[in-house]
PDB file of C-alpha atoms in Angstrom:
ATOM      1  CA  UNK A   1      19.758 -32.957  16.104  1.00  0.00           C
ATOM      2  CA  UNK A   2      20.426 -31.239  12.814  1.00  0.00           C
ATOM      3  CA  UNK A   3      18.094 -30.126  10.084  1.00  0.00           C
ATOM      4  CA  UNK A   4      18.140 -29.644   6.328  1.00  0.00           C
ATOM      5  CA  UNK A   5      17.728 -26.238   4.725  1.00  0.00           C
ATOM      6  CA  UNK A   6      14.234 -27.225   3.598  1.00  0.00           C
ATOM      7  CA  UNK A   7      13.210 -28.201   7.108  1.00  0.00           C
ATOM      8  CA  UNK A   8      14.538 -24.955   8.586  1.00  0.00           C
ATOM      9  CA  UNK A   9      12.764 -22.928   5.915  1.00  0.00           C
ATOM     10  CA  UNK A  10       9.540 -24.683   6.887  1.00  0.00           C
ATOM     11  CA  UNK A  11      10.081 -24.126  10.611  1.00  0.00           C
ATOM     12  CA  UNK A  12      10.864 -20.431  10.242  1.00  0.00           C
ATOM     13  CA  UNK A  13       8.481 -19.503   7.444  1.00  0.00           C
ATOM     14  CA  UNK A  14      11.256 -18.189   5.220  1.00  0.00           C
ATOM     15  CA  UNK A  15      12.409 -19.256   1.777  1.00  0.00           C
ATOM     16  CA  UNK A  16      15.338 -21.530   1.040  1.00  0.00           C
ATOM     17  CA  UNK A  17      16.702 -18.657  -1.036  1.00  0.00           C
ATOM     18  CA  UNK A  18      16.756 -16.455   2.069  1.00  0.00           C
ATOM     19  CA  UNK A  19      18.704 -19.061   4.048  1.00  0.00           C
ATOM     20  CA  UNK A  20      21.187 -19.434   1.185  1.00  0.00           C
ATOM     21  CA  UNK A  21      21.613 -15.643   1.164  1.00  0.00           C
ATOM     22  CA  UNK A  22      22.201 -15.540   4.928  1.00  0.00           C
ATOM     23  CA  UNK A  23      24.852 -18.221   4.493  1.00  0.00           C
ATOM     24  CA  UNK A  24      26.504 -16.417   1.576  1.00  0.00           C
ATOM     25  CA  UNK A  25      26.894 -13.182   3.565  1.00  0.00           C
ATOM     26  CA  UNK A  26      28.008 -14.961   6.744  1.00  0.00           C
ATOM     27  CA  UNK A  27      24.955 -14.024   8.779  1.00  0.00           C
ATOM     28  CA  UNK A  28      23.813 -17.596   9.380  1.00  0.00           C
ATOM     29  CA  UNK A  29      26.366 -20.209   8.393  1.00  0.00           C
ATOM     30  CA  UNK A  30      25.113 -23.750   9.098  1.00  0.00           C
ATOM     31  CA  UNK A  31      27.203 -25.625  11.618  1.00  0.00           C
ATOM     32  CA  UNK A  32      27.529 -28.746   9.514  1.00  0.00           C
ATOM     33  CA  UNK A  33      27.536 -30.061   5.977  1.00  0.00           C
ATOM     34  CA  UNK A  34      26.436 -33.485   4.862  1.00  0.00           C
ATOM     35  CA  UNK A  35      28.794 -35.803   2.953  1.00  0.00           C
ATOM     36  CA  UNK A  36      27.170 -34.486  -0.203  1.00  0.00           C
ATOM     37  CA  UNK A  37      27.858 -30.890   0.839  1.00  0.00           C
ATOM     38  CA  UNK A  38      24.293 -30.027   1.815  1.00  0.00           C
ATOM     39  CA  UNK A  39      23.664 -27.539   4.603  1.00  0.00           C
ATOM     40  CA  UNK A  40      22.728 -28.972   8.021  1.00  0.00           C
ATOM     41  CA  UNK A  41      21.512 -26.681  10.804  1.00  0.00           C
ATOM     42  CA  UNK A  42      21.908 -27.301  14.543  1.00  0.00           C
ATOM     43  CA  UNK A  43      19.655 -26.160  17.389  1.00  0.00           C
ATOM     44  CA  UNK A  44      22.124 -23.336  18.029  1.00  0.00           C
ATOM     45  CA  UNK A  45      21.723 -22.274  14.389  1.00  0.00           C
ATOM     46  CA  UNK A  46      17.949 -22.196  14.876  1.00  0.00           C
ATOM     47  CA  UNK A  47      18.400 -19.977  17.948  1.00  0.00           C
ATOM     48  CA  UNK A  48      20.483 -17.557  15.881  1.00  0.00           C
ATOM     49  CA  UNK A  49      17.917 -17.602  13.065  1.00  0.00           C
ATOM     50  CA  UNK A  50      15.198 -16.742  15.549  1.00  0.00           C
ATOM     51  CA  UNK A  51      17.216 -13.723  16.703  1.00  0.00           C
ATOM     52  CA  UNK A  52      17.818 -12.665  13.099  1.00  0.00           C
ATOM     53  CA  UNK A  53      14.124 -12.832  12.267  1.00  0.00           C
ATOM     54  CA  UNK A  54      13.209 -10.880  15.397  1.00  0.00           C
ATOM     55  CA  UNK A  55      15.531  -8.048  14.404  1.00  0.00           C
ATOM     56  CA  UNK A  56      14.468  -8.175  10.747  1.00  0.00           C
ATOM     57  CA  UNK A  57      10.810  -7.857  11.775  1.00  0.00           C
ATOM     58  CA  UNK A  58      11.796  -4.783  13.753  1.00  0.00           C
ATOM     59  CA  UNK A  59      13.328  -3.273  10.619  1.00  0.00           C
ATOM     60  CA  UNK A  60      17.044  -3.671  11.351  1.00  0.00           C
ATOM     61  CA  UNK A  61      19.228  -3.931   8.212  1.00  0.00           C
ATOM     62  CA  UNK A  62      21.167  -7.176   7.854  1.00  0.00           C
ATOM     63  CA  UNK A  63      24.555  -5.609   8.500  1.00  0.00           C
ATOM     64  CA  UNK A  64      23.262  -4.168  11.795  1.00  0.00           C
ATOM     65  CA  UNK A  65      21.802  -7.551  12.768  1.00  0.00           C
ATOM     66  CA  UNK A  66      25.159  -9.206  12.132  1.00  0.00           C
ATOM     67  CA  UNK A  67      26.968  -6.604  14.236  1.00  0.00           C
ATOM     68  CA  UNK A  68      24.537  -7.079  17.122  1.00  0.00           C
ATOM     69  CA  UNK A  69      24.663 -10.861  17.090  1.00  0.00           C
ATOM     70  CA  UNK A  70      28.416 -11.110  16.623  1.00  0.00           C
ATOM     71  CA  UNK A  71      29.246  -8.699  19.445  1.00  0.00           C
ATOM     72  CA  UNK A  72      31.420 -10.841  21.765  1.00  0.00           C
ATOM     73  CA  UNK A  73      30.279  -8.856  24.807  1.00  0.00           C
ATOM     74  CA  UNK A  74      26.567  -9.233  24.069  1.00  0.00           C
ATOM     75  CA  UNK A  75      24.442 -11.239  26.467  1.00  0.00           C
ATOM     76  CA  UNK A  76      21.745 -13.336  24.728  1.00  0.00           C
ATOM     77  CA  UNK A  77      19.336 -12.166  27.430  1.00  0.00           C
ATOM     78  CA  UNK A  78      20.179  -8.559  26.533  1.00  0.00           C
ATOM     79  CA  UNK A  79      19.074  -9.264  22.953  1.00  0.00           C
ATOM     80  CA  UNK A  80      15.762 -10.572  24.209  1.00  0.00           C
ATOM     81  CA  UNK A  81      15.274  -7.583  26.521  1.00  0.00           C
ATOM     82  CA  UNK A  82      16.003  -5.157  23.688  1.00  0.00           C
ATOM     83  CA  UNK A  83      13.642  -6.964  21.333  1.00  0.00           C
ATOM     84  CA  UNK A  84      10.940  -7.065  23.984  1.00  0.00           C
ATOM     85  CA  UNK A  85      11.217  -3.308  24.524  1.00  0.00           C
ATOM     86  CA  UNK A  86      11.061  -2.574  20.788  1.00  0.00           C
ATOM     87  CA  UNK A  87       8.141  -4.914  20.216  1.00  0.00           C
ATOM     88  CA  UNK A  88       6.248  -3.468  23.178  1.00  0.00           C
ATOM     89  CA  UNK A  89       6.675   0.028  21.750  1.00  0.00           C
ATOM     90  CA  UNK A  90       5.444  -1.117  18.343  1.00  0.00           C
ATOM     91  CA  UNK A  91       2.460  -2.912  19.870  1.00  0.00           C
ATOM     92  CA  UNK A  92       1.473   0.251  21.747  1.00  0.00           C
ATOM     93  CA  UNK A  93       1.683   2.329  18.574  1.00  0.00           C
ATOM     94  CA  UNK A  94      -0.407  -0.204  16.637  1.00  0.00           C
ATOM     95  CA  UNK A  95      -2.912  -0.365  19.486  1.00  0.00           C
ATOM     96  CA  UNK A  96      -3.424   3.386  19.298  1.00  0.00           C
ATOM     97  CA  UNK A  97      -3.815   3.232  15.519  1.00  0.00           C
ATOM     98  CA  UNK A  98      -6.307   0.365  15.805  1.00  0.00           C
ATOM     99  CA  UNK A  99      -8.328   2.347  18.341  1.00  0.00           C
ATOM    100  CA  UNK A 100      -8.391   5.362  16.012  1.00  0.00           C
ATOM    101  CA  UNK A 101      -9.489   3.215  13.059  1.00  0.00           C
ATOM    102  CA  UNK A 102     -12.195   1.585  15.185  1.00  0.00           C
ATOM    103  CA  UNK A 103     -13.433   5.023  16.211  1.00  0.00           C
ATOM    104  CA  UNK A 104     -13.610   6.059  12.548  1.00  0.00           C
ATOM    105  CA  UNK A 105     -15.472   2.863  11.627  1.00  0.00           C
ATOM    106  CA  UNK A 106     -18.020   3.398  14.383  1.00  0.00           C
ATOM    107  CA  UNK A 107     -18.569   6.995  13.345  1.00  0.00           C
ATOM    108  CA  UNK A 108     -19.019   5.985   9.705  1.00  0.00           C
ATOM    109  CA  UNK A 109     -21.518   3.252  10.605  1.00  0.00           C
ATOM    110  CA  UNK A 110     -23.556   5.609  12.776  1.00  0.00           C
ATOM    111  CA  UNK A 111     -23.448   8.433  10.247  1.00  0.00           C
ATOM    112  CA  UNK A 112     -21.417  10.723  12.501  1.00  0.00           C
ATOM    113  CA  UNK A 113     -19.322  13.400  10.805  1.00  0.00           C
ATOM    114  CA  UNK A 114     -15.812  13.390  12.224  1.00  0.00           C
ATOM    115  CA  UNK A 115     -13.985  16.635  12.858  1.00  0.00           C
ATOM    116  CA  UNK A 116     -10.804  17.251  10.826  1.00  0.00           C
ATOM    117  CA  UNK A 117      -8.767  16.480  13.941  1.00  0.00           C
ATOM    118  CA  UNK A 118     -10.559  13.154  14.434  1.00  0.00           C
ATOM    119  CA  UNK A 119     -10.367  12.223  10.756  1.00  0.00           C
ATOM    120  CA  UNK A 120      -6.588  12.451  10.699  1.00  0.00           C
ATOM    121  CA  UNK A 121      -5.965  11.135  14.202  1.00  0.00           C
ATOM    122  CA  UNK A 122      -4.855   7.782  12.847  1.00  0.00           C
ATOM    123  CA  UNK A 123      -1.954   9.495  11.067  1.00  0.00           C
ATOM    124  CA  UNK A 124      -0.598  11.131  14.202  1.00  0.00           C
ATOM    125  CA  UNK A 125       1.323  14.271  13.252  1.00  0.00           C
ATOM    126  CA  UNK A 126       1.092  13.627   9.507  1.00  0.00           C
ATOM    127  CA  UNK A 127      -2.065  15.619   8.774  1.00  0.00           C
ATOM    128  CA  UNK A 128      -1.622  16.563   5.100  1.00  0.00           C
ATOM    129  CA  UNK A 129      -3.243  19.955   5.718  1.00  0.00           C
ATOM    130  CA  UNK A 130      -0.559  20.830   8.252  1.00  0.00           C
ATOM    131  CA  UNK A 131       1.884  21.941   5.556  1.00  0.00           C
ATOM    132  CA  UNK A 132      -0.576  23.316   2.987  1.00  0.00           C
ATOM    133  CA  UNK A 133       0.772  26.869   3.285  1.00  0.00           C
ATOM    134  CA  UNK A 134       4.379  25.724   3.002  1.00  0.00           C
ATOM    135  CA  UNK A 135       3.539  23.621  -0.053  1.00  0.00           C
ATOM    136  CA  UNK A 136       1.909  26.596  -1.750  1.00  0.00           C
ATOM    137  CA  UNK A 137       4.917  28.812  -0.996  1.00  0.00           C
ATOM    138  CA  UNK A 138       7.391  26.280  -2.382  1.00  0.00           C
ATOM    139  CA  UNK A 139       5.500  25.013  -5.428  1.00  0.00           C
ATOM    140  CA  UNK A 140       2.523  27.336  -5.873  1.00  0.00           C
ATOM    141  CA  UNK A 141       3.829  28.733  -9.167  1.00  0.00           C
ATOM    142  CA  UNK A 142       4.365  25.336 -10.801  1.00  0.00           C
ATOM    143  CA  UNK A 143       2.123  23.614 -13.300  1.00  0.00           C
ATOM    144  CA  UNK A 144       2.152  20.478 -11.152  1.00  0.00           C
ATOM    145  CA  UNK A 145       0.778  22.362  -8.154  1.00  0.00           C
ATOM    146  CA  UNK A 146      -1.998  23.911 -10.242  1.00  0.00           C
ATOM    147  CA  UNK A 147      -2.858  20.506 -11.709  1.00  0.00           C
ATOM    148  CA  UNK A 148      -2.985  18.940  -8.239  1.00  0.00           C
ATOM    149  CA  UNK A 149      -5.240  21.719  -6.959  1.00  0.00           C
ATOM    150  CA  UNK A 150      -7.637  21.276  -9.880  1.00  0.00           C
ATOM    151  CA  UNK A 151      -7.874  17.517  -9.448  1.00  0.00           C
ATOM    152  CA  UNK A 152      -8.194  17.334  -5.681  1.00  0.00           C
ATOM    153  CA  UNK A 153     -10.835  20.060  -5.558  1.00  0.00           C
ATOM    154  CA  UNK A 154     -13.298  17.662  -7.186  1.00  0.00           C
ATOM    155  CA  UNK A 155     -12.559  14.602  -5.043  1.00  0.00           C
ATOM    156  CA  UNK A 156     -15.336  13.275  -2.843  1.00  0.00           C
ATOM    157  CA  UNK A 157     -14.912  11.624   0.527  1.00  0.00           C
ATOM    158  CA  UNK A 158     -15.064   8.246  -1.233  1.00  0.00           C
ATOM    159  CA  UNK A 159     -12.303   9.360  -3.568  1.00  0.00           C
ATOM    160  CA  UNK A 160     -10.018  10.271  -0.694  1.00  0.00           C
ATOM    161  CA  UNK A 161     -10.771   6.945   0.986  1.00  0.00           C
ATOM    162  CA  UNK A 162      -9.739   5.144  -2.190  1.00  0.00           C
ATOM    163  CA  UNK A 163      -6.506   7.142  -2.399  1.00  0.00           C
ATOM    164  CA  UNK A 164      -5.667   6.273   1.218  1.00  0.00           C
ATOM    165  CA  UNK A 165      -6.534   2.600   0.700  1.00  0.00           C
ATOM    166  CA  UNK A 166      -4.293   2.370  -2.358  1.00  0.00           C
ATOM    167  CA  UNK A 167      -1.443   4.062  -0.487  1.00  0.00           C
ATOM    168  CA  UNK A 168      -1.860   1.749   2.525  1.00  0.00           C
ATOM    169  CA  UNK A 169      -1.856  -1.331   0.295  1.00  0.00           C
ATOM    170  CA  UNK A 170       1.290  -0.113  -1.457  1.00  0.00           C
ATOM    171  CA  UNK A 171       2.955   0.511   1.908  1.00  0.00           C
ATOM    172  CA  UNK A 172       2.206  -3.019   3.113  1.00  0.00           C
ATOM    173  CA  UNK A 173       3.610  -4.530  -0.062  1.00  0.00           C
ATOM    174  CA  UNK A 174       6.737  -2.378   0.101  1.00  0.00           C
ATOM    175  CA  UNK A 175       7.272  -3.401   3.719  1.00  0.00           C
ATOM    176  CA  UNK A 176       6.928  -7.064   2.725  1.00  0.00           C
ATOM    177  CA  UNK A 177       9.454  -6.521  -0.049  1.00  0.00           C
ATOM    178  CA  UNK A 178      11.955  -5.191   2.471  1.00  0.00           C
ATOM    179  CA  UNK A 179      11.248  -8.105   4.814  1.00  0.00           C
ATOM    180  CA  UNK A 180      12.224 -10.418   1.961  1.00  0.00           C
ATOM    181  CA  UNK A 181      15.550  -8.533   1.692  1.00  0.00           C
ATOM    182  CA  UNK A 182      14.843  -7.409  -1.858  1.00  0.00           C
ATOM    183  CA  UNK A 183      17.428  -4.803  -2.927  1.00  0.00           C
ATOM    184  CA  UNK A 184      16.213  -1.346  -3.999  1.00  0.00           C
ATOM    185  CA  UNK A 185      17.817  -1.907  -7.410  1.00  0.00           C
ATOM    186  CA  UNK A 186      15.943  -5.170  -7.949  1.00  0.00           C
ATOM    187  CA  UNK A 187      12.993  -5.652 -10.277  1.00  0.00           C
ATOM    188  CA  UNK A 188      10.458  -5.952  -7.453  1.00  0.00           C
ATOM    189  CA  UNK A 189      11.492  -2.689  -5.784  1.00  0.00           C
ATOM    190  CA  UNK A 190      11.661  -0.779  -9.063  1.00  0.00           C
ATOM    191  CA  UNK A 191       8.179  -2.037  -9.965  1.00  0.00           C
ATOM    192  CA  UNK A 192       6.769  -0.671  -6.699  1.00  0.00           C
ATOM    193  CA  UNK A 193       8.664   2.583  -7.213  1.00  0.00           C
ATOM    194  CA  UNK A 194       7.002   2.923 -10.609  1.00  0.00           C
ATOM    195  CA  UNK A 195       3.635   2.158  -9.004  1.00  0.00           C
ATOM    196  CA  UNK A 196       4.351   4.957  -6.509  1.00  0.00           C
ATOM    197  CA  UNK A 197       4.993   7.365  -9.400  1.00  0.00           C
ATOM    198  CA  UNK A 198       1.868   6.239 -11.244  1.00  0.00           C
ATOM    199  CA  UNK A 199      -0.198   6.785  -8.094  1.00  0.00           C
ATOM    200  CA  UNK A 200       0.914  10.422  -8.083  1.00  0.00           C
ATOM    201  CA  UNK A 201       0.207  10.738 -11.815  1.00  0.00           C
ATOM    202  CA  UNK A 202      -3.261   9.251 -11.418  1.00  0.00           C
ATOM    203  CA  UNK A 203      -4.434  11.266  -8.447  1.00  0.00           C
ATOM    204  CA  UNK A 204      -2.421  14.476  -8.242  1.00  0.00           C
ATOM    205  CA  UNK A 205      -0.215  15.625 -11.145  1.00  0.00           C
ATOM    206  CA  UNK A 206       1.958  14.347 -13.970  1.00  0.00           C
ATOM    207  CA  UNK A 207       5.027  13.144 -12.099  1.00  0.00           C
ATOM    208  CA  UNK A 208       7.982  12.872 -14.475  1.00  0.00           C
ATOM    209  CA  UNK A 209      10.953  10.680 -13.620  1.00  0.00           C
ATOM    210  CA  UNK A 210      12.987  13.802 -12.893  1.00  0.00           C
ATOM    211  CA  UNK A 211      10.351  15.047 -10.456  1.00  0.00           C
ATOM    212  CA  UNK A 212      10.111  11.575  -8.926  1.00  0.00           C
ATOM    213  CA  UNK A 213      13.859  11.546  -8.280  1.00  0.00           C
ATOM    214  CA  UNK A 214      13.554  14.923  -6.566  1.00  0.00           C
ATOM    215  CA  UNK A 215      10.730  13.560  -4.426  1.00  0.00           C
ATOM    216  CA  UNK A 216      12.862  10.560  -3.481  1.00  0.00           C
ATOM    217  CA  UNK A 217      15.649  12.846  -2.302  1.00  0.00           C
ATOM    218  CA  UNK A 218      13.138  14.878  -0.297  1.00  0.00           C
ATOM    219  CA  UNK A 219      11.766  11.754   1.382  1.00  0.00           C
ATOM    220  CA  UNK A 220      15.231  11.273   2.913  1.00  0.00           C
ATOM    221  CA  UNK A 221      16.395  14.865   3.437  1.00  0.00           C
ATOM    222  CA  UNK A 222      13.159  16.218   4.934  1.00  0.00           C
ATOM    223  CA  UNK A 223      12.756  14.720   8.394  1.00  0.00           C
ATOM    224  CA  UNK A 224       8.964  14.951   8.196  1.00  0.00           C
ATOM    225  CA  UNK A 225       8.759  12.841   5.040  1.00  0.00           C
ATOM    226  CA  UNK A 226      11.454  10.490   6.345  1.00  0.00           C
ATOM    227  CA  UNK A 227       9.510   9.959   9.574  1.00  0.00           C
ATOM    228  CA  UNK A 228       6.323   9.248   7.604  1.00  0.00           C
ATOM    229  CA  UNK A 229       7.902   6.566   5.399  1.00  0.00           C
ATOM    230  CA  UNK A 230      10.071   5.091   8.149  1.00  0.00           C
ATOM    231  CA  UNK A 231       6.939   4.700  10.278  1.00  0.00           C
ATOM    232  CA  UNK A 232       5.767   2.187   7.670  1.00  0.00           C
ATOM    233  CA  UNK A 233       9.034   0.315   8.127  1.00  0.00           C
ATOM    234  CA  UNK A 234      12.387   1.581   9.444  1.00  0.00           C
ATOM    235  CA  UNK A 235      14.731   2.362   6.562  1.00  0.00           C
ATOM    236  CA  UNK A 236      11.931   2.551   3.995  1.00  0.00           C
ATOM    237  CA  UNK A 237      12.646   6.171   3.034  1.00  0.00           C
ATOM    238  CA  UNK A 238      16.207   5.419   1.912  1.00  0.00           C
ATOM    239  CA  UNK A 239      15.203   2.136   0.281  1.00  0.00           C
ATOM    240  CA  UNK A 240      12.422   3.841  -1.679  1.00  0.00           C
ATOM    241  CA  UNK A 241      14.710   6.725  -2.704  1.00  0.00           C
ATOM    242  CA  UNK A 242      17.219   4.248  -4.134  1.00  0.00           C
ATOM    243  CA  UNK A 243      14.461   2.288  -5.887  1.00  0.00           C
ATOM    244  CA  UNK A 244      13.103   5.518  -7.413  1.00  0.00           C
ATOM    245  CA  UNK A 245      16.574   6.403  -8.732  1.00  0.00           C
ATOM    246  CA  UNK A 246      17.045   2.920 -10.206  1.00  0.00           C
ATOM    247  CA  UNK A 247      13.580   2.932 -11.761  1.00  0.00           C
ATOM    248  CA  UNK A 248      14.114   6.360 -13.309  1.00  0.00           C
ATOM    249  CA  UNK A 249      17.458   5.269 -14.725  1.00  0.00           C
ATOM    250  CA  UNK A 250      16.006   2.244 -16.486  1.00  0.00           C
ATOM    251  CA  UNK A 251      13.229   4.301 -18.066  1.00  0.00           C
ATOM    252  CA  UNK A 252      15.329   7.282 -19.129  1.00  0.00           C
ATOM    253  CA  UNK A 253      18.540   5.540 -20.188  1.00  0.00           C
TER     254      UNK A 253
END
């Protein structure tokens, strides 16, 4: 049996463009071509595509996926074991987050006031208050810090919920963008980078493109920020940094 590119796209839930890209970079080259030169995929090709999509869902960059799959010493069963271990770890992390969100929902419905520790439990070690003193020491004498302090002092609980919801929605869309293999210098990534900057401008302080570039560098160089963004999707910190740089360049050129 062999299948057309359109059929494979339908089976796998990917776009024809993605399959063409995988072919162009040598990640998934169809085993056959029709007399007219059209791509035809075998069952073995579908097995490889399944492995690719497993690793992509786990956040592996394409070049790493290619290296793993093309390793002559690799056992196909070893790939499955590795993927199972990684997926199990992700499921456990999501289960804990879901339990924390459920706890917050129950408390909200019953009118229970959560403690600060409970309120930020869903974010693990990323409690924004954890580094308040460090932030003040580093940026306390800047206009941006003063502006942020003035704005946030007036925010209600509903306001903070809206900020978190907007950030979560942005994170999901950025993760989807990476899943579609969009480059950080592409229009889609730069648009989300600009949305990231506007979010800061709207809620905290006027974030210039120069400041945004500095933030992008910090998201990669500071392990705490890197861990936060990479928890949304592995490699997101670097991808976002590059998108921020590209977006700043197009607006300040």
